[in-house]
């Protein structure tokens, strides 16, 4: 029997999420391509964040917190998920958002307001010192007699990564009950926290698939450093038998013009997948990663083996602020063929 205390966790996600084959795209690419629908984890379609928050809020509640403080862009999926879970659990949410208050709310920001979160808009100078802003908000809450818990951007901590460790266990169980034994699992990387969690789960369960991420904001080496650091922290903090692999596979070059900037080619990928398979990606994260994966598979269909599974990590609401660009695209040129396939 282990003498390590159990890791605090609350149940939030609707799991196991389904794994579906992309029939038409697989035929077109010449490789079996599947999707794990982590966009369906529930709690306002909160995708990967709700898995992370099972552990982050588990820890917050174990510390008796009554207020969650976090930060992100105006269209942050993580901030909106924190707002949704806070409303669900009767906690306060305080969000520090990068940017100015728009004339009309849209997408995730609209939901943040509806869900009753307190919003702080940060200038670029404030955002450059976001840790100080979060510390000031935390101190302010304490001075008012509240018990705050701070979640860094994207839930990017060793605690948040445990959510995808649990997801890898879930996939392992699904493969024991009829899901394919994938050669490769592909996930979007902002920080790489989700990839770190999957790698830990792989090492702990013996899941066979290699775990690849596609960097959509940071460059690949930065993601690799983050993933290694999280795995080392997890080994120390939770006494888990995990260690960063010598080679952490991260696909580079698909960041486009940076986070929040979305090219027409990426919006075309969102549209093509919607039309081919009835699945909608978000333009900022999953579409860039999926675009990268399709570009790679078009070049060399079997480079990741015969069965590849892309984890759809959610983010649907950030589609709507791109309504003008999408309208132009949809009413303009024909979108019959995949841009990269
Ligand atoms: C929809 C979506 N997918 C993937 C990610 C990337 O998560 P991570 O920071 O764990 O790499 C994010 C995080 O911001 C996200 O919002």
Coordinates of C-alpha atoms and ligand atoms in Angstrom, one line a residue:
X1 CA 0.0 0.0 0.0
X2 CA 1.2 3.5 -0.9
X3 CA 1.6 5.9 2.0
X4 CA 1.3 9.0 -0.3
X5 CA -1.9 10.9 0.4
X6 CA -4.6 10.8 -2.4
X7 CA -4.4 13.7 -4.9
X8 CA -7.5 16.0 -4.4
X9 CA -9.8 15.9 -7.4
X10 CA -13.5 16.7 -8.0
X11 CA -15.5 15.2 -10.7
X12 CA -16.5 17.7 -13.4
X13 CA -15.9 16.1 -16.8
X14 CA -18.3 13.9 -18.7
X15 CA -16.1 10.9 -19.4
X16 CA -15.1 8.8 -21.1
X17 CA -15.3 11.0 -24.1
X18 CA -16.1 9.2 -27.4
X19 CA -13.5 8.2 -30.0
X20 CA -14.7 8.5 -33.6
X21 CA -13.2 7.7 -37.0
X22 CA -13.0 10.4 -39.6
X23 CA -14.1 8.2 -42.4
X24 CA -13.9 10.5 -45.4
X25 CA -10.7 12.3 -44.4
X26 CA -9.0 9.0 -43.6
X27 CA -9.9 7.7 -47.1
X28 CA -8.6 10.9 -48.6
X29 CA -5.3 10.9 -46.6
X30 CA -4.6 7.2 -46.9
X31 CA -4.3 6.7 -43.1
X32 CA -6.8 5.9 -40.3
X33 CA -7.5 9.2 -38.6
X34 CA -9.6 9.3 -35.5
X35 CA -10.7 12.0 -33.1
X36 CA -11.1 11.8 -29.3
X37 CA -14.0 14.2 -28.6
X38 CA -12.6 16.0 -25.6
X39 CA -14.6 19.0 -26.8
X40 CA -17.5 17.1 -25.3
X41 CA -16.2 17.0 -21.7
X42 CA -19.2 19.2 -20.8
X43 CA -19.6 22.1 -18.4
X44 CA -20.2 24.6 -21.2
X45 CA -18.1 22.6 -23.8
X46 CA -15.0 23.3 -21.8
X47 CA -12.7 20.9 -23.6
X48 CA -9.3 20.2 -22.0
X49 CA -9.7 22.8 -19.3
X50 CA -12.4 20.9 -17.5
X51 CA -10.0 17.9 -17.1
X52 CA -7.3 20.2 -15.7
X53 CA -9.8 21.9 -13.4
X54 CA -10.8 18.6 -11.8
X55 CA -7.4 18.7 -10.1
X56 CA -6.9 22.4 -9.8
X57 CA -10.2 23.0 -8.2
X58 CA -9.9 19.8 -6.2
X59 CA -6.8 21.3 -4.7
X60 CA -8.5 24.7 -4.3
X61 CA -11.4 23.2 -2.4
X62 CA -9.0 21.1 -0.3
X63 CA -7.4 24.4 0.8
X64 CA -10.9 25.7 1.5
X65 CA -10.8 28.4 -1.2
X66 CA -13.9 30.4 -2.0
X67 CA -12.6 32.5 -4.9
X68 CA -10.7 31.4 -8.1
X69 CA -8.4 34.0 -9.8
X70 CA -7.0 33.4 -13.2
X71 CA -5.8 35.2 -16.4
X72 CA -5.8 34.9 -20.1
X73 CA -6.7 36.6 -23.4
X74 CA -10.2 38.2 -23.9
X75 CA -11.2 34.9 -25.7
X76 CA -9.5 32.6 -23.2
X77 CA -11.1 29.2 -23.0
X78 CA -9.5 28.6 -19.6
X79 CA -10.9 31.8 -18.1
X80 CA -14.4 31.0 -19.4
X81 CA -14.2 27.5 -18.0
X82 CA -13.1 28.9 -14.6
X83 CA -16.1 31.2 -14.8
X84 CA -18.5 28.3 -15.6
X85 CA -17.2 26.0 -13.0
X86 CA -17.3 28.7 -10.4
X87 CA -20.9 29.5 -11.1
X88 CA -21.6 25.7 -11.0
X89 CA -20.0 25.3 -7.6
X90 CA -21.0 28.6 -6.0
X91 CA -17.4 30.1 -6.0
X92 CA -16.4 33.6 -7.0
X93 CA -14.3 34.0 -10.2
X94 CA -11.9 36.9 -10.8
X95 CA -10.4 37.1 -14.3
X96 CA -7.5 39.2 -15.4
X97 CA -7.9 39.6 -19.2
X98 CA -5.4 41.0 -21.7
X99 CA -7.0 43.7 -23.7
X100 CA -9.5 46.5 -23.6
X101 CA -13.2 46.2 -22.9
X102 CA -14.9 45.9 -26.3
X103 CA -18.1 47.8 -27.2
X104 CA -20.0 44.5 -27.4
X105 CA -19.2 41.2 -25.8
X106 CA -18.6 38.1 -27.9
X107 CA -17.6 34.5 -27.7
X108 CA -15.9 33.5 -24.4
X109 CA -16.0 37.0 -23.1
X110 CA -19.7 37.2 -23.4
X111 CA -20.0 34.0 -21.4
X112 CA -17.6 35.3 -18.8
X113 CA -19.9 38.2 -18.1
X114 CA -23.1 36.1 -18.2
X115 CA -21.5 33.6 -15.7
X116 CA -20.9 36.5 -13.3
X117 CA -17.1 36.6 -13.2
X118 CA -15.4 39.8 -12.1
X119 CA -13.3 41.0 -15.0
X120 CA -10.1 43.1 -14.9
X121 CA -8.8 44.3 -18.3
X122 CA -5.0 44.5 -18.4
X123 CA -2.9 46.9 -20.5
X124 CA 0.1 45.5 -22.3
X125 CA 2.3 46.9 -19.5
X126 CA 0.2 45.1 -16.9
X127 CA 0.2 41.9 -18.9
X128 CA 4.0 42.0 -19.0
X129 CA 3.9 41.7 -15.2
X130 CA 0.8 39.4 -15.0
X131 CA 2.2 37.6 -11.9
X132 CA 2.2 40.9 -10.0
X133 CA -1.3 41.6 -11.2
X134 CA -2.5 38.1 -9.9
X135 CA -0.6 38.6 -6.6
X136 CA -2.3 42.0 -6.2
X137 CA -5.7 40.5 -6.9
X138 CA -5.0 37.7 -4.4
X139 CA -3.9 40.2 -1.7
X140 CA -7.0 42.3 -2.3
X141 CA -9.3 39.2 -2.0
X142 CA -7.5 38.2 1.3
X143 CA -7.9 41.7 2.7
X144 CA -11.6 41.3 2.1
X145 CA -11.7 38.1 4.1
X146 CA -11.9 35.8 1.2
X147 CA -9.8 32.7 0.5
X148 CA -8.5 32.9 -3.1
X149 CA -6.8 30.2 -5.2
X150 CA -4.7 31.4 -8.2
X151 CA -4.7 29.4 -11.4
X152 CA -1.9 30.5 -13.9
X153 CA -2.8 31.0 -17.5
X154 CA -4.1 27.9 -19.3
X155 CA -4.1 26.0 -16.0
X156 CA -0.5 25.4 -16.8
X157 CA 0.8 23.8 -13.6
X158 CA 1.8 20.3 -12.5
X159 CA -1.6 20.0 -10.8
X160 CA -3.4 20.9 -14.1
X161 CA -1.3 18.4 -16.0
X162 CA -2.8 15.6 -13.9
X163 CA -6.0 16.0 -15.9
X164 CA -4.4 14.6 -19.0
X165 CA -2.6 11.9 -17.1
X166 CA -6.1 10.8 -16.2
X167 CA -7.1 11.1 -19.9
X168 CA -4.3 8.8 -21.0
X169 CA -5.6 6.2 -18.5
X170 CA -9.0 6.7 -20.0
X171 CA -7.7 6.1 -23.5
X172 CA -5.8 3.0 -22.3
X173 CA -9.1 1.7 -20.8
X174 CA -10.9 2.5 -24.0
X175 CA -8.4 0.5 -26.1
X176 CA -9.1 -2.5 -23.8
X177 CA -12.8 -2.2 -24.6
X178 CA -12.8 -1.9 -28.4
X179 CA -11.2 1.4 -29.3
X180 CA -8.2 1.0 -31.7
X181 CA -4.7 0.5 -30.3
X182 CA -3.4 3.8 -31.7
X183 CA 0.1 4.2 -33.0
X184 CA 0.1 7.9 -32.4
X185 CA -2.0 10.3 -30.3
X186 CA -1.7 14.0 -31.3
X187 CA -2.7 16.9 -29.1
X188 CA -2.5 20.7 -29.4
X189 CA 0.1 22.4 -27.4
X190 CA 0.0 25.9 -26.0
X191 CA 2.1 25.4 -22.9
X192 CA 2.4 21.6 -23.4
X193 CA 0.8 20.8 -20.0
X194 CA -1.8 18.5 -21.7
X195 CA 1.0 16.7 -23.5
X196 CA 3.0 16.3 -20.3
X197 CA -0.1 14.7 -18.7
X198 CA -0.5 12.3 -21.6
X199 CA 3.1 11.3 -21.4
X200 CA 2.8 10.6 -17.7
X201 CA -0.3 8.6 -18.2
X202 CA 1.4 6.6 -21.0
X203 CA 4.4 5.8 -18.7
X204 CA 2.1 4.8 -15.8
X205 CA -0.3 2.6 -17.9
X206 CA 1.9 1.2 -20.7
X207 CA -0.3 2.9 -23.3
X208 CA 1.5 2.0 -26.6
X209 CA 0.9 5.1 -28.7
X210 CA 3.5 7.7 -29.1
X211 CA 2.3 11.1 -27.9
X212 CA 3.0 14.0 -30.3
X213 CA 2.0 17.7 -29.8
X214 CA 1.6 20.4 -32.4
X215 CA 2.9 23.8 -31.0
X216 CA 0.4 26.5 -31.8
X217 CA 2.0 29.5 -30.0
X218 CA 5.3 28.8 -28.3
X219 CA 8.2 27.4 -30.3
X220 CA 8.7 23.6 -30.1
X221 CA 11.8 23.8 -27.8
X222 CA 9.9 26.0 -25.3
X223 CA 7.1 23.4 -25.2
X224 CA 9.6 20.6 -24.7
X225 CA 11.3 22.5 -21.8
X226 CA 7.9 23.0 -20.2
X227 CA 6.8 19.4 -20.7
X228 CA 10.1 18.1 -19.1
X229 CA 9.8 20.5 -16.2
X230 CA 6.2 19.4 -15.4
X231 CA 7.1 15.7 -15.6
X232 CA 10.0 16.2 -13.2
X233 CA 7.8 18.2 -10.8
X234 CA 5.2 15.5 -10.9
X235 CA 7.7 12.8 -10.1
X236 CA 9.0 14.9 -7.1
X237 CA 5.7 16.2 -5.8
X238 CA 3.5 13.1 -6.2
X239 CA 6.2 10.4 -6.1
X240 CA 5.0 9.2 -9.5
X241 CA 7.3 6.9 -11.5
X242 CA 7.5 9.2 -14.5
X243 CA 10.4 10.9 -16.2
X244 CA 10.7 13.1 -19.3
X245 CA 11.6 11.1 -22.4
X246 CA 14.9 12.0 -24.1
X247 CA 13.0 13.0 -27.2
X248 CA 9.6 14.8 -26.7
X249 CA 7.9 14.9 -30.1
X250 CA 6.6 18.4 -30.9
X251 CA 5.7 19.5 -34.4
X252 CA 6.9 23.0 -35.1
X253 CA 6.1 25.5 -37.8
X254 CA 2.3 25.6 -37.5
X255 CA 2.0 28.6 -35.1
X256 CA 0.9 30.8 -38.0
X257 CA 1.2 34.5 -37.2
X258 CA 0.9 33.8 -33.5
X259 CA -1.8 33.2 -30.9
X260 CA -5.0 35.0 -31.6
X261 CA -4.0 35.7 -35.2
X262 CA -5.7 33.3 -37.5
X263 CA -5.1 33.1 -41.3
X264 CA -7.7 32.3 -44.0
X265 CA -6.0 29.0 -44.5
X266 CA -6.8 28.0 -40.9
X267 CA -10.4 29.1 -41.2
X268 CA -10.6 27.0 -44.4
X269 CA -9.5 24.0 -42.4
X270 CA -12.2 24.6 -39.8
X271 CA -14.7 24.8 -42.6
X272 CA -13.4 21.8 -44.4
X273 CA -13.6 19.6 -41.3
X274 CA -17.1 20.8 -40.5
X275 CA -18.2 19.9 -44.1
X276 CA -16.4 16.6 -44.4
X277 CA -17.0 15.2 -40.9
X278 CA -19.5 17.5 -39.0
X279 CA -16.9 18.4 -36.4
X280 CA -16.1 22.0 -35.6
X281 CA -12.6 23.1 -34.4
X282 CA -11.6 26.4 -32.8
X283 CA -9.5 28.6 -35.0
X284 CA -6.9 29.6 -32.3
X285 CA -5.8 26.3 -31.0
X286 CA -7.2 23.0 -32.4
X287 CA -7.5 24.2 -36.0
X288 CA -3.9 25.2 -36.2
X289 CA -2.8 21.9 -34.7
X290 CA -5.1 19.9 -37.0
X291 CA -3.9 21.9 -40.0
X292 CA -0.4 20.9 -39.1
X293 CA -1.3 17.3 -38.7
X294 CA -3.1 17.2 -42.0
X295 CA -0.2 18.9 -43.7
X296 CA 2.2 16.3 -42.3
X297 CA 0.0 13.4 -43.2
X298 CA -0.5 14.7 -46.8
X299 CA 3.2 14.7 -47.2
X300 CA 3.8 11.3 -45.7
X301 CA 0.6 9.5 -44.7
X302 CA 2.1 6.6 -42.6
X303 CA 4.8 8.6 -40.8
X304 CA 2.9 8.3 -37.5
X305 CA 1.8 4.7 -38.1
X306 CA -1.5 3.3 -39.4
X307 CA -3.8 4.6 -36.7
X308 CA -3.6 8.2 -35.5
X309 CA -5.9 9.8 -33.0
X310 CA -6.2 13.6 -32.7
X311 CA -7.6 14.8 -29.3
X312 CA -10.0 17.7 -30.0
X313 CA -9.5 19.8 -26.9
X314 CA -12.5 22.2 -27.5
X315 CA -12.6 25.9 -27.7
X316 CA -15.7 26.3 -29.9
X317 CA -16.7 29.8 -28.6
X318 CA -13.7 31.5 -29.9
X319 CA -15.0 30.7 -33.4
X320 CA -17.7 33.4 -33.2
X321 CA -15.4 36.5 -33.0
X322 CA -14.1 35.4 -36.4
X323 CA -17.6 35.7 -38.0
X324 CA -16.6 38.5 -40.4
X325 CA -13.6 36.6 -41.8
X326 CA -15.5 33.4 -42.0
X327 CA -18.4 35.1 -43.7
X328 CA -16.0 36.5 -46.3
X329 CA -14.5 33.1 -46.8
X330 CA -17.8 31.2 -47.0
X331 CA -19.3 33.6 -49.5
X332 CA -16.2 33.9 -51.5
X333 CA -14.1 31.2 -53.2
X334 CA -15.3 27.6 -53.4
X335 CA -14.1 25.4 -50.6
X336 CA -14.4 22.1 -52.3
X337 CA -10.9 20.7 -51.6
X338 CA -8.8 20.5 -48.5
X339 CA -6.1 23.2 -48.6
X340 CA -3.4 20.7 -47.7
X341 CA -4.7 17.4 -48.7
Ligands
LIG1 C1 -8.9 24.6 -27.0 C2 -7.5 24.4 -26.4 N1 -6.7 23.4 -26.8 C3 -5.5 23.2 -26.4 C4 -4.9 24.1 -25.5 C5 -3.5 23.9 -25.0 O1 -3.3 23.4 -23.7 P1 -1.9 23.3 -23.0 O2 -1.6 24.6 -22.4 O3 -2.1 22.2 -22.0 O4 -0.9 22.9 -24.1 C6 -5.6 25.2 -25.0 C7 -5.0 26.1 -24.0 O5 -4.9 27.2 -23.9 C8 -7.0 25.3 -25.5 O6 -7.7 26.4 -25.1

